[in-house]
mmCIF file of C-alpha atoms in Angstrom:
data_model
loop_
_atom_site.group_PDB
_atom_site.id
_atom_site.type_symbol
_atom_site.label_atom_id
_atom_site.label_comp_id
_atom_site.label_asym_id
_atom_site.label_seq_id
_atom_site.Cartn_x
_atom_site.Cartn_y
_atom_site.Cartn_z
ATOM 1 C CA UNK F 1 -5.328 -9.155 -13.781
ATOM 2 C CA UNK F 2 -6.289 -5.519 -13.230
ATOM 3 C CA UNK F 3 -8.641 -4.299 -15.940
ATOM 4 C CA UNK F 4 -8.016 -0.748 -17.022
ATOM 5 C CA UNK F 5 -10.912 -0.981 -19.440
ATOM 6 C CA UNK F 6 -13.519 -1.314 -16.806
ATOM 7 C CA UNK F 7 -15.958 1.668 -16.709
ATOM 8 C CA UNK F 8 -15.646 4.207 -13.871
ATOM 9 C CA UNK F 9 -17.579 2.989 -10.862
ATOM 10 C CA UNK F 10 -21.214 3.945 -10.850
ATOM 11 C CA UNK F 11 -21.924 5.235 -7.350
ATOM 12 C CA UNK F 12 -24.705 3.552 -5.477
ATOM 13 C CA UNK F 13 -26.500 5.170 -2.507
ATOM 14 C CA UNK F 14 -25.418 3.709 0.680
ATOM 15 C CA UNK F 15 -28.957 3.233 1.870
ATOM 16 C CA UNK F 16 -31.245 0.862 0.095
ATOM 17 C CA UNK F 17 -34.412 2.534 -1.197
ATOM 18 C CA UNK F 18 -37.027 2.421 1.512
ATOM 19 C CA UNK F 19 -34.655 0.906 4.041
ATOM 20 C CA UNK F 20 -35.765 1.416 7.616
ATOM 21 C CA UNK F 21 -32.329 1.316 9.099
ATOM 22 C CA UNK F 22 -29.592 3.871 8.348
ATOM 23 C CA UNK F 23 -26.241 2.527 7.366
ATOM 24 C CA UNK F 24 -24.443 4.307 10.199
ATOM 25 C CA UNK F 25 -26.734 2.705 12.787
ATOM 26 C CA UNK F 26 -26.334 -0.633 11.105
ATOM 27 C CA UNK F 27 -22.577 -0.532 11.179
ATOM 28 C CA UNK F 28 -22.597 0.537 14.809
ATOM 29 C CA UNK F 29 -24.959 -2.282 15.763
ATOM 30 C CA UNK F 30 -22.815 -4.879 14.033
ATOM 31 C CA UNK F 31 -19.689 -3.515 15.631
ATOM 32 C CA UNK F 32 -21.281 -3.777 19.117
ATOM 33 C CA UNK F 33 -22.304 -7.399 18.573
ATOM 34 C CA UNK F 34 -18.774 -8.359 17.499
ATOM 35 C CA UNK F 35 -17.153 -6.945 20.684
ATOM 36 C CA UNK F 36 -18.491 -9.710 22.939
ATOM 37 C CA UNK F 37 -18.495 -12.433 20.299
ATOM 38 C CA UNK F 38 -22.277 -12.651 20.015
ATOM 39 C CA UNK F 39 -22.132 -11.392 16.462
ATOM 40 C CA UNK F 40 -20.883 -14.678 14.980
ATOM 41 C CA UNK F 41 -23.409 -16.716 13.196
ATOM 42 C CA UNK F 42 -25.650 -19.054 15.243
ATOM 43 C CA UNK F 43 -24.148 -22.106 13.556
ATOM 44 C CA UNK F 44 -20.484 -21.326 14.055
ATOM 45 C CA UNK F 45 -19.915 -21.268 17.784
ATOM 46 C CA UNK F 46 -19.645 -24.961 18.480
ATOM 47 C CA UNK F 47 -16.554 -25.862 16.500
ATOM 48 C CA UNK F 48 -14.031 -23.993 18.614
ATOM 49 C CA UNK F 49 -11.843 -21.084 17.654
ATOM 50 C CA UNK F 50 -10.994 -20.644 13.997
ATOM 51 C CA UNK F 51 -8.081 -18.777 12.404
ATOM 52 C CA UNK F 52 -6.421 -18.448 8.952
ATOM 53 C CA UNK F 53 -3.290 -16.532 8.106
ATOM 54 C CA UNK F 54 -3.762 -14.935 4.707
ATOM 55 C CA UNK F 55 -1.333 -13.616 2.037
ATOM 56 C CA UNK F 56 -1.270 -10.109 3.598
ATOM 57 C CA UNK F 57 0.302 -11.696 6.650
ATOM 58 C CA UNK F 58 -2.906 -11.004 8.562
ATOM 59 C CA UNK F 59 -4.671 -13.585 10.670
ATOM 60 C CA UNK F 60 -8.491 -13.750 10.422
ATOM 61 C CA UNK F 61 -10.083 -15.107 13.589
ATOM 62 C CA UNK F 62 -13.525 -16.015 14.865
ATOM 63 C CA UNK F 63 -15.024 -17.984 17.766
ATOM 64 C CA UNK F 64 -16.049 -20.742 15.489
ATOM 65 C CA UNK F 65 -15.695 -21.885 11.902
ATOM 66 C CA UNK F 66 -17.267 -19.126 9.685
ATOM 67 C CA UNK F 67 -20.670 -20.111 8.152
ATOM 68 C CA UNK F 68 -21.933 -16.765 6.792
ATOM 69 C CA UNK F 69 -19.217 -16.362 4.196
ATOM 70 C CA UNK F 70 -19.157 -13.578 1.543
ATOM 71 C CA UNK F 71 -16.596 -13.766 -1.269
ATOM 72 C CA UNK F 72 -15.538 -12.429 -4.618
ATOM 73 C CA UNK F 73 -17.401 -14.429 -7.151
ATOM 74 C CA UNK F 74 -14.454 -16.451 -8.534
ATOM 75 C CA UNK F 75 -13.311 -17.276 -4.976
ATOM 76 C CA UNK F 76 -16.810 -18.386 -4.048
ATOM 77 C CA UNK F 77 -16.883 -20.669 -7.060
ATOM 78 C CA UNK F 78 -13.565 -22.308 -6.009
ATOM 79 C CA UNK F 79 -14.814 -22.786 -2.462
ATOM 80 C CA UNK F 80 -17.979 -24.255 -3.932
ATOM 81 C CA UNK F 81 -15.960 -26.899 -5.764
ATOM 82 C CA UNK F 82 -14.634 -28.053 -2.338
ATOM 83 C CA UNK F 83 -18.090 -28.165 -0.813
ATOM 84 C CA UNK F 84 -18.020 -24.767 0.974
ATOM 85 C CA UNK F 85 -20.984 -22.569 0.047
ATOM 86 C CA UNK F 86 -21.158 -18.872 0.541
ATOM 87 C CA UNK F 87 -24.120 -16.541 1.369
ATOM 88 C CA UNK F 88 -23.162 -13.606 -0.752
ATOM 89 C CA UNK F 89 -20.875 -12.635 -3.560
ATOM 90 C CA UNK F 90 -19.417 -9.549 -5.210
ATOM 91 C CA UNK F 91 -17.920 -9.137 -8.636
ATOM 92 C CA UNK F 92 -19.080 -10.411 -12.060
ATOM 93 C CA UNK F 93 -21.806 -12.964 -11.228
ATOM 94 C CA UNK F 94 -24.512 -12.663 -13.884
ATOM 95 C CA UNK F 95 -24.559 -11.388 -17.423
ATOM 96 C CA UNK F 96 -26.999 -8.813 -18.795
ATOM 97 C CA UNK F 97 -29.176 -11.721 -19.981
ATOM 98 C CA UNK F 98 -29.318 -12.999 -16.452
ATOM 99 C CA UNK F 99 -27.139 -16.071 -17.054
ATOM 100 C CA UNK F 100 -24.218 -16.954 -14.783
ATOM 101 C CA UNK F 101 -21.014 -15.119 -15.573
ATOM 102 C CA UNK F 102 -18.081 -17.314 -16.471
ATOM 103 C CA UNK F 103 -16.571 -16.498 -13.098
ATOM 104 C CA UNK F 104 -19.558 -18.017 -11.242
ATOM 105 C CA UNK F 105 -18.478 -21.588 -12.052
ATOM 106 C CA UNK F 106 -20.951 -24.237 -10.987
ATOM 107 C CA UNK F 107 -22.742 -22.122 -8.381
ATOM 108 C CA UNK F 108 -26.540 -21.614 -8.487
ATOM 109 C CA UNK F 109 -26.478 -17.848 -8.567
ATOM 110 C CA UNK F 110 -30.210 -17.675 -7.851
ATOM 111 C CA UNK F 111 -29.399 -18.777 -4.322
ATOM 112 C CA UNK F 112 -26.771 -16.045 -3.779
ATOM 113 C CA UNK F 113 -27.080 -12.559 -2.508
ATOM 114 C CA UNK F 114 -25.263 -10.439 -5.034
ATOM 115 C CA UNK F 115 -23.806 -7.359 -3.400
ATOM 116 C CA UNK F 116 -22.422 -5.906 -6.626
ATOM 117 C CA UNK F 117 -22.111 -7.265 -10.104
ATOM 118 C CA UNK F 118 -19.799 -4.551 -11.529
ATOM 119 C CA UNK F 119 -16.627 -2.676 -10.644
ATOM 120 C CA UNK F 120 -17.209 -0.274 -7.787
ATOM 121 C CA UNK F 121 -20.490 -1.895 -6.718
ATOM 122 C CA UNK F 122 -20.797 -3.242 -3.166
ATOM 123 C CA UNK F 123 -24.124 -2.908 -1.264
ATOM 124 C CA UNK F 124 -22.783 -2.481 2.338
ATOM 125 C CA UNK F 125 -26.316 -2.616 3.900
ATOM 126 C CA UNK F 126 -27.052 -5.949 2.161
ATOM 127 C CA UNK F 127 -23.625 -7.224 3.293
ATOM 128 C CA UNK F 128 -24.265 -6.237 6.959
ATOM 129 C CA UNK F 129 -27.754 -7.855 6.668
ATOM 130 C CA UNK F 130 -26.024 -11.230 5.997
ATOM 131 C CA UNK F 131 -24.341 -11.027 9.464
ATOM 132 C CA UNK F 132 -21.040 -12.049 7.792
ATOM 133 C CA UNK F 133 -18.476 -14.142 9.560
ATOM 134 C CA UNK F 134 -15.873 -13.890 6.834
ATOM 135 C CA UNK F 135 -15.082 -12.021 3.625
ATOM 136 C CA UNK F 136 -12.683 -13.497 1.081
ATOM 137 C CA UNK F 137 -11.167 -12.062 -2.091
ATOM 138 C CA UNK F 138 -8.141 -12.271 -4.313
ATOM 139 C CA UNK F 139 -5.366 -9.698 -4.534
ATOM 140 C CA UNK F 140 -3.648 -8.395 -7.720
ATOM 141 C CA UNK F 141 -0.987 -6.292 -6.112
ATOM 142 C CA UNK F 142 1.529 -6.504 -3.248
ATOM 143 C CA UNK F 143 -0.245 -3.780 -1.287
ATOM 144 C CA UNK F 144 -2.994 -6.106 0.040
ATOM 145 C CA UNK F 145 -5.823 -4.614 -2.030
ATOM 146 C CA UNK F 146 -8.786 -6.899 -1.936
ATOM 147 C CA UNK F 147 -10.148 -7.322 -5.499
ATOM 148 C CA UNK F 148 -13.496 -5.718 -6.082
ATOM 149 C CA UNK F 149 -13.835 -4.241 -2.617
ATOM 150 C CA UNK F 150 -14.236 -0.576 -3.368
ATOM 151 C CA UNK F 151 -11.441 1.572 -2.073
ATOM 152 C CA UNK F 152 -13.700 4.377 -0.986
ATOM 153 C CA UNK F 153 -15.824 2.066 1.259
ATOM 154 C CA UNK F 154 -13.355 -0.573 2.288
ATOM 155 C CA UNK F 155 -13.003 0.652 5.892
ATOM 156 C CA UNK F 156 -16.787 0.341 6.444
ATOM 157 C CA UNK F 157 -16.841 -3.053 4.755
ATOM 158 C CA UNK F 158 -13.849 -4.558 6.544
ATOM 159 C CA UNK F 159 -15.064 -3.542 10.027
ATOM 160 C CA UNK F 160 -18.036 -5.855 9.749
ATOM 161 C CA UNK F 161 -16.200 -9.203 9.598
ATOM 162 C CA UNK F 162 -12.688 -10.769 9.398
ATOM 163 C CA UNK F 163 -11.280 -10.900 5.933
ATOM 164 C CA UNK F 164 -8.876 -13.105 4.025
ATOM 165 C CA UNK F 165 -6.897 -12.111 0.979
ATOM 166 C CA UNK F 166 -5.466 -14.728 -1.430
ATOM 167 C CA UNK F 167 -2.699 -13.330 -3.649
ATOM 168 C CA UNK F 168 -2.757 -14.166 -7.352
ATOM 169 C CA UNK F 169 -0.072 -11.581 -8.100
ATOM 170 C CA UNK F 170 3.469 -12.249 -9.321
ATOM 171 C CA UNK F 171 3.453 -15.991 -8.530
ATOM 172 C CA UNK F 172 2.521 -19.210 -10.176
ATOM 173 C CA UNK F 173 -0.922 -20.761 -10.415
ATOM 174 C CA UNK F 174 -0.078 -23.523 -8.089
ATOM 175 C CA UNK F 175 0.245 -21.193 -5.108
ATOM 176 C CA UNK F 176 -3.227 -19.734 -5.030
ATOM 177 C CA UNK F 177 -4.552 -23.174 -5.831
ATOM 178 C CA UNK F 178 -2.992 -24.544 -2.639
ATOM 179 C CA UNK F 179 -3.953 -21.517 -0.611
ATOM 180 C CA UNK F 180 -7.673 -21.869 -1.502
ATOM 181 C CA UNK F 181 -7.514 -25.542 -0.842
ATOM 182 C CA UNK F 182 -6.100 -24.859 2.625
ATOM 183 C CA UNK F 183 -8.742 -22.170 3.241
ATOM 184 C CA UNK F 184 -11.521 -24.515 2.181
ATOM 185 C CA UNK F 185 -10.153 -27.204 4.499
ATOM 186 C CA UNK F 186 -10.085 -24.788 7.425
ATOM 187 C CA UNK F 187 -13.767 -23.987 6.611
ATOM 188 C CA UNK F 188 -14.707 -27.629 6.851
ATOM 189 C CA UNK F 189 -14.068 -29.057 3.368
ATOM 190 C CA UNK F 190 -13.108 -32.669 2.980
ATOM 191 C CA UNK F 191 -9.972 -32.242 0.961
ATOM 192 C CA UNK F 192 -9.433 -35.980 0.866
ATOM 193 C CA UNK F 193 -12.764 -36.629 -0.804
ATOM 194 C CA UNK F 194 -12.586 -38.610 -3.997
ATOM 195 C CA UNK F 195 -13.685 -35.661 -6.185
ATOM 196 C CA UNK F 196 -10.976 -33.442 -4.830
ATOM 197 C CA UNK F 197 -8.243 -36.023 -5.102
ATOM 198 C CA UNK F 198 -9.231 -36.874 -8.705
ATOM 199 C CA UNK F 199 -9.318 -33.176 -9.664
ATOM 200 C CA UNK F 200 -5.827 -32.646 -8.291
ATOM 201 C CA UNK F 201 -4.427 -35.651 -10.116
ATOM 202 C CA UNK F 202 -6.075 -34.419 -13.292
ATOM 203 C CA UNK F 203 -4.437 -31.050 -12.848
ATOM 204 C CA UNK F 204 -0.976 -32.632 -12.271
ATOM 205 C CA UNK F 205 -1.426 -34.839 -15.333
ATOM 206 C CA UNK F 206 -2.482 -31.807 -17.418
ATOM 207 C CA UNK F 207 0.526 -29.864 -16.267
ATOM 208 C CA UNK F 208 2.874 -32.688 -17.263
ATOM 209 C CA UNK F 209 1.224 -32.974 -20.634
ATOM 210 C CA UNK F 210 1.425 -29.224 -21.240
ATOM 211 C CA UNK F 211 5.163 -29.450 -20.386
ATOM 212 C CA UNK F 212 5.724 -32.164 -22.922
ATOM 213 C CA UNK F 213 3.674 -30.496 -25.636
ATOM 214 C CA UNK F 214 5.413 -27.134 -25.146
ATOM 215 C CA UNK F 215 8.820 -28.890 -25.364
ATOM 216 C CA UNK F 216 7.838 -30.665 -28.551
ATOM 217 C CA UNK F 217 6.455 -27.422 -30.135
ATOM 218 C CA UNK F 218 8.963 -24.790 -29.056
ATOM 219 C CA UNK F 219 8.439 -22.809 -32.273
ATOM 220 C CA UNK F 220 4.772 -22.199 -31.625
ATOM 221 C CA UNK F 221 4.336 -18.622 -30.388
ATOM 222 C CA UNK F 222 1.404 -17.900 -28.102
ATOM 223 C CA UNK F 223 0.020 -14.300 -27.784
ATOM 224 C CA UNK F 224 -2.263 -13.405 -24.915
ATOM 225 C CA UNK F 225 -4.817 -10.623 -25.839
ATOM 226 C CA UNK F 226 -7.725 -8.692 -24.572
ATOM 227 C CA UNK F 227 -9.965 -6.419 -26.628
ATOM 228 C CA UNK F 228 -11.872 -3.230 -26.153
ATOM 229 C CA UNK F 229 -13.510 -1.054 -28.757
ATOM 230 C CA UNK F 230 -10.442 1.145 -29.216
ATOM 231 C CA UNK F 231 -7.482 -0.935 -27.891
ATOM 232 C CA UNK F 232 -5.984 -4.312 -28.185
ATOM 233 C CA UNK F 233 -4.103 -5.366 -25.018
ATOM 234 C CA UNK F 234 -1.128 -7.728 -25.253
ATOM 235 C CA UNK F 235 -0.405 -9.277 -21.861
ATOM 236 C CA UNK F 236 3.014 -9.955 -20.544
ATOM 237 C CA UNK F 237 3.631 -13.039 -18.392
ATOM 238 C CA UNK F 238 5.501 -11.572 -15.450
ATOM 239 C CA UNK F 239 2.672 -10.801 -13.059
ATOM 240 C CA UNK F 240 -0.287 -13.148 -13.843
ATOM 241 C CA UNK F 241 -0.388 -16.410 -11.988
ATOM 242 C CA UNK F 242 -1.700 -18.393 -14.885
ATOM 243 C CA UNK F 243 0.788 -17.128 -17.480
ATOM 244 C CA UNK F 244 3.792 -17.351 -15.086
ATOM 245 C CA UNK F 245 2.895 -20.999 -14.562
ATOM 246 C CA UNK F 246 2.404 -21.784 -18.225
ATOM 247 C CA UNK F 247 5.720 -20.109 -18.956
ATOM 248 C CA UNK F 248 7.487 -22.227 -16.350
ATOM 249 C CA UNK F 249 6.053 -25.274 -18.140
ATOM 250 C CA UNK F 250 7.831 -24.156 -21.315
ATOM 251 C CA UNK F 251 5.078 -22.366 -23.297
ATOM 252 C CA UNK F 252 6.671 -19.850 -25.793
ATOM 253 C CA UNK F 253 4.841 -16.575 -25.161
ATOM 254 C CA UNK F 254 4.995 -13.339 -27.096
ATOM 255 C CA UNK F 255 6.318 -10.756 -24.685
ATOM 256 C CA UNK F 256 5.673 -6.993 -25.024
ATOM 257 C CA UNK F 257 8.717 -4.871 -24.405
ATOM 258 C CA UNK F 258 9.095 -3.634 -20.811
ATOM 259 C CA UNK F 259 8.919 0.030 -21.952
ATOM 260 C CA UNK F 260 5.593 -0.580 -23.704
ATOM 261 C CA UNK F 261 4.091 -1.966 -20.423
ATOM 262 C CA UNK F 262 4.868 1.005 -18.211
ATOM 263 C CA UNK F 263 1.492 2.662 -18.626
ATOM 264 C CA UNK F 264 -0.262 -0.405 -17.218
ATOM 265 C CA UNK F 265 2.073 -0.964 -14.338
ATOM 266 C CA UNK F 266 3.690 -3.838 -16.065
ATOM 267 C CA UNK F 267 0.622 -5.879 -17.024
ATOM 268 C CA UNK F 268 0.194 -5.296 -20.761
ATOM 269 C CA UNK F 269 0.914 -3.344 -23.888
ATOM 270 C CA UNK F 270 -1.713 -1.082 -25.488
ATOM 271 C CA UNK F 271 -2.078 -1.352 -29.262
ATOM 272 C CA UNK F 272 -4.435 0.561 -31.536
ATOM 273 C CA UNK F 273 -6.418 -1.664 -33.952
ATOM 274 C CA UNK F 274 -4.301 -0.313 -36.789
ATOM 275 C CA UNK F 275 -1.217 -1.795 -35.057
ATOM 276 C CA UNK F 276 -2.731 -5.067 -33.916
ATOM 277 C CA UNK F 277 -0.325 -7.045 -36.163
ATOM 278 C CA UNK F 278 2.782 -5.669 -34.243
ATOM 279 C CA UNK F 279 3.523 -9.120 -32.950
ATOM 280 C CA UNK F 280 3.878 -12.439 -34.746
ATOM 281 C CA UNK F 281 1.814 -15.256 -33.194
ATOM 282 C CA UNK F 282 0.649 -18.723 -33.996
ATOM 283 C CA UNK F 283 -1.942 -19.076 -31.331
ATOM 284 C CA UNK F 284 -3.923 -16.289 -29.686
ATOM 285 C CA UNK F 285 -5.485 -16.611 -26.225
ATOM 286 C CA UNK F 286 -8.286 -14.066 -25.827
ATOM 287 C CA UNK F 287 -9.660 -12.756 -22.521
ATOM 288 C CA UNK F 288 -12.908 -14.547 -21.879
ATOM 289 C CA UNK F 289 -14.332 -12.089 -19.255
ATOM 290 C CA UNK F 290 -17.583 -10.351 -20.016
ATOM 291 C CA UNK F 291 -15.843 -6.955 -19.723
ATOM 292 C CA UNK F 292 -13.818 -7.798 -22.963
ATOM 293 C CA UNK F 293 -14.931 -7.978 -26.557
ATOM 294 C CA UNK F 294 -15.002 -11.593 -27.694
ATOM 295 C CA UNK F 295 -13.592 -12.957 -31.004
ATOM 296 C CA UNK F 296 -17.030 -13.289 -32.524
ATOM 297 C CA UNK F 297 -17.490 -9.531 -32.043
ATOM 298 C CA UNK F 298 -14.125 -8.728 -33.501
ATOM 299 C CA UNK F 299 -14.671 -10.903 -36.552
ATOM 300 C CA UNK F 300 -17.487 -8.583 -37.568
ATOM 301 C CA UNK F 301 -16.140 -5.238 -36.456
ATOM 302 C CA UNK F 302 -12.353 -5.173 -36.694
ATOM 303 C CA UNK F 303 -10.911 -5.876 -40.240
ATOM 304 C CA UNK F 304 -7.323 -5.817 -38.964
ATOM 305 C CA UNK F 305 -8.153 -8.569 -36.450
ATOM 306 C CA UNK F 306 -9.573 -10.792 -39.222
ATOM 307 C CA UNK F 307 -6.272 -10.490 -41.156
ATOM 308 C CA UNK F 308 -4.082 -11.898 -38.355
ATOM 309 C CA UNK F 309 -2.545 -15.202 -39.383
ATOM 310 C CA UNK F 310 -3.614 -16.993 -36.229
ATOM 311 C CA UNK F 311 -7.204 -15.800 -36.700
ATOM 312 C CA UNK F 312 -7.222 -16.799 -40.362
ATOM 313 C CA UNK F 313 -5.898 -20.229 -39.332
ATOM 314 C CA UNK F 314 -8.668 -20.615 -36.634
ATOM 315 C CA UNK F 315 -6.049 -20.771 -33.907
ATOM 316 C CA UNK F 316 -7.748 -18.574 -31.360
ATOM 317 C CA UNK F 317 -8.777 -19.971 -27.940
ATOM 318 C CA UNK F 318 -10.243 -18.381 -24.797
ATOM 319 C CA UNK F 319 -7.995 -17.292 -22.022
ATOM 320 C CA UNK F 320 -9.546 -17.782 -18.583
ATOM 321 C CA UNK F 321 -8.094 -14.476 -17.407
ATOM 322 C CA UNK F 322 -9.321 -14.743 -13.814
ATOM 323 C CA UNK F 323 -9.282 -18.548 -13.150
ATOM 324 C CA UNK F 324 -11.457 -20.154 -10.562
ATOM 325 C CA UNK F 325 -8.660 -21.494 -8.364
ATOM 326 C CA UNK F 326 -9.822 -25.001 -7.787
ATOM 327 C CA UNK F 327 -8.143 -28.015 -9.306
ATOM 328 C CA UNK F 328 -11.371 -28.908 -10.990
ATOM 329 C CA UNK F 329 -11.561 -25.676 -12.887
ATOM 330 C CA UNK F 330 -7.832 -25.197 -13.593
ATOM 331 C CA UNK F 331 -7.076 -28.649 -15.054
ATOM 332 C CA UNK F 332 -9.152 -27.958 -18.230
ATOM 333 C CA UNK F 333 -7.347 -24.651 -18.804
ATOM 334 C CA UNK F 334 -4.023 -26.527 -19.035
ATOM 335 C CA UNK F 335 -5.566 -29.283 -21.242
ATOM 336 C CA UNK F 336 -7.082 -26.780 -23.689
ATOM 337 C CA UNK F 337 -3.894 -24.916 -24.009
ATOM 338 C CA UNK F 338 -1.929 -28.146 -24.653
ATOM 339 C CA UNK F 339 -4.485 -29.105 -27.263
ATOM 340 C CA UNK F 340 -4.186 -25.723 -28.966
ATOM 341 C CA UNK F 341 -0.361 -25.794 -29.105
ATOM 342 C CA UNK F 342 -0.246 -29.447 -30.233
ATOM 343 C CA UNK F 343 -2.708 -28.877 -33.069
ATOM 344 C CA UNK F 344 -1.380 -25.432 -34.158
ATOM 345 C CA UNK F 345 0.217 -24.884 -37.470
ATOM 346 C CA UNK F 346 3.177 -22.590 -37.737
ATOM 347 C CA UNK F 347 1.716 -19.362 -39.308
ATOM 348 C CA UNK F 348 3.984 -16.619 -37.956
#
């Protein structure tokens, strides 16, 4: 979901320090290569023409199956689960301590070229240096905005390679799951591999279990939150792919009023910490992204948080706010939510 709490983009210079080649010249050179097709990667020309129609209605095309792929970190992690590896990533990839971010999944981030680790960061010269065949990201609106591709430099970025946008906006989780599986298959993944088949069956079983648990525990209210130093955000379910899906399975979510969500474009309600108890809840799902304060931080710094009935009862679980859309990574999300609801005591 869009994160209004992210800091304003820190502007990078468009030329790497000491770089011998100006960005303008580099862009022009890459553009010239693509005109006659010789700019595709050396490995990708033998498999025949490749194309994929994305959720913007645009068809990405290349002379062969893309090999030099660059993707938003969470998308790259999903492709990795299907056996498709990328050359570069952008978006939260490593923490300040150097460890992999939650959105990096099972990838070995030491092998990746990180083009930008924070909002607004995207090193175009590094990107061009990878001779990209394809760029992939998610979309959180219906305008086709590619997540974490900076608006001010998108034209320069998108002229270097075909791009694919996978929408995670105002639809259920199963749709981006299927779309990324289809994309992975087009890129050479064996979607009938035992690992993939088992992961999909596990996801389907987890969905059925969550449906049964939610039905048996209709009185358990689940609140979805995210924390910053000054504001507690209560998410609504209408636009997020994960929450829309859980709601369809019968999970009883706390819903902010429509009027309270206007400032965020319909995503969430802003509460001061003094008013954090405005909604009754039995289970709280908290944003697990590194951009958000975590429950351990709140226990020490926010007295009103510690007084919430769900917190006092130990009924707080992580919310994977930006899921890695592979069946392998989404199945545990459903399982954990089912466990939390099944074990929860009514405290609201």
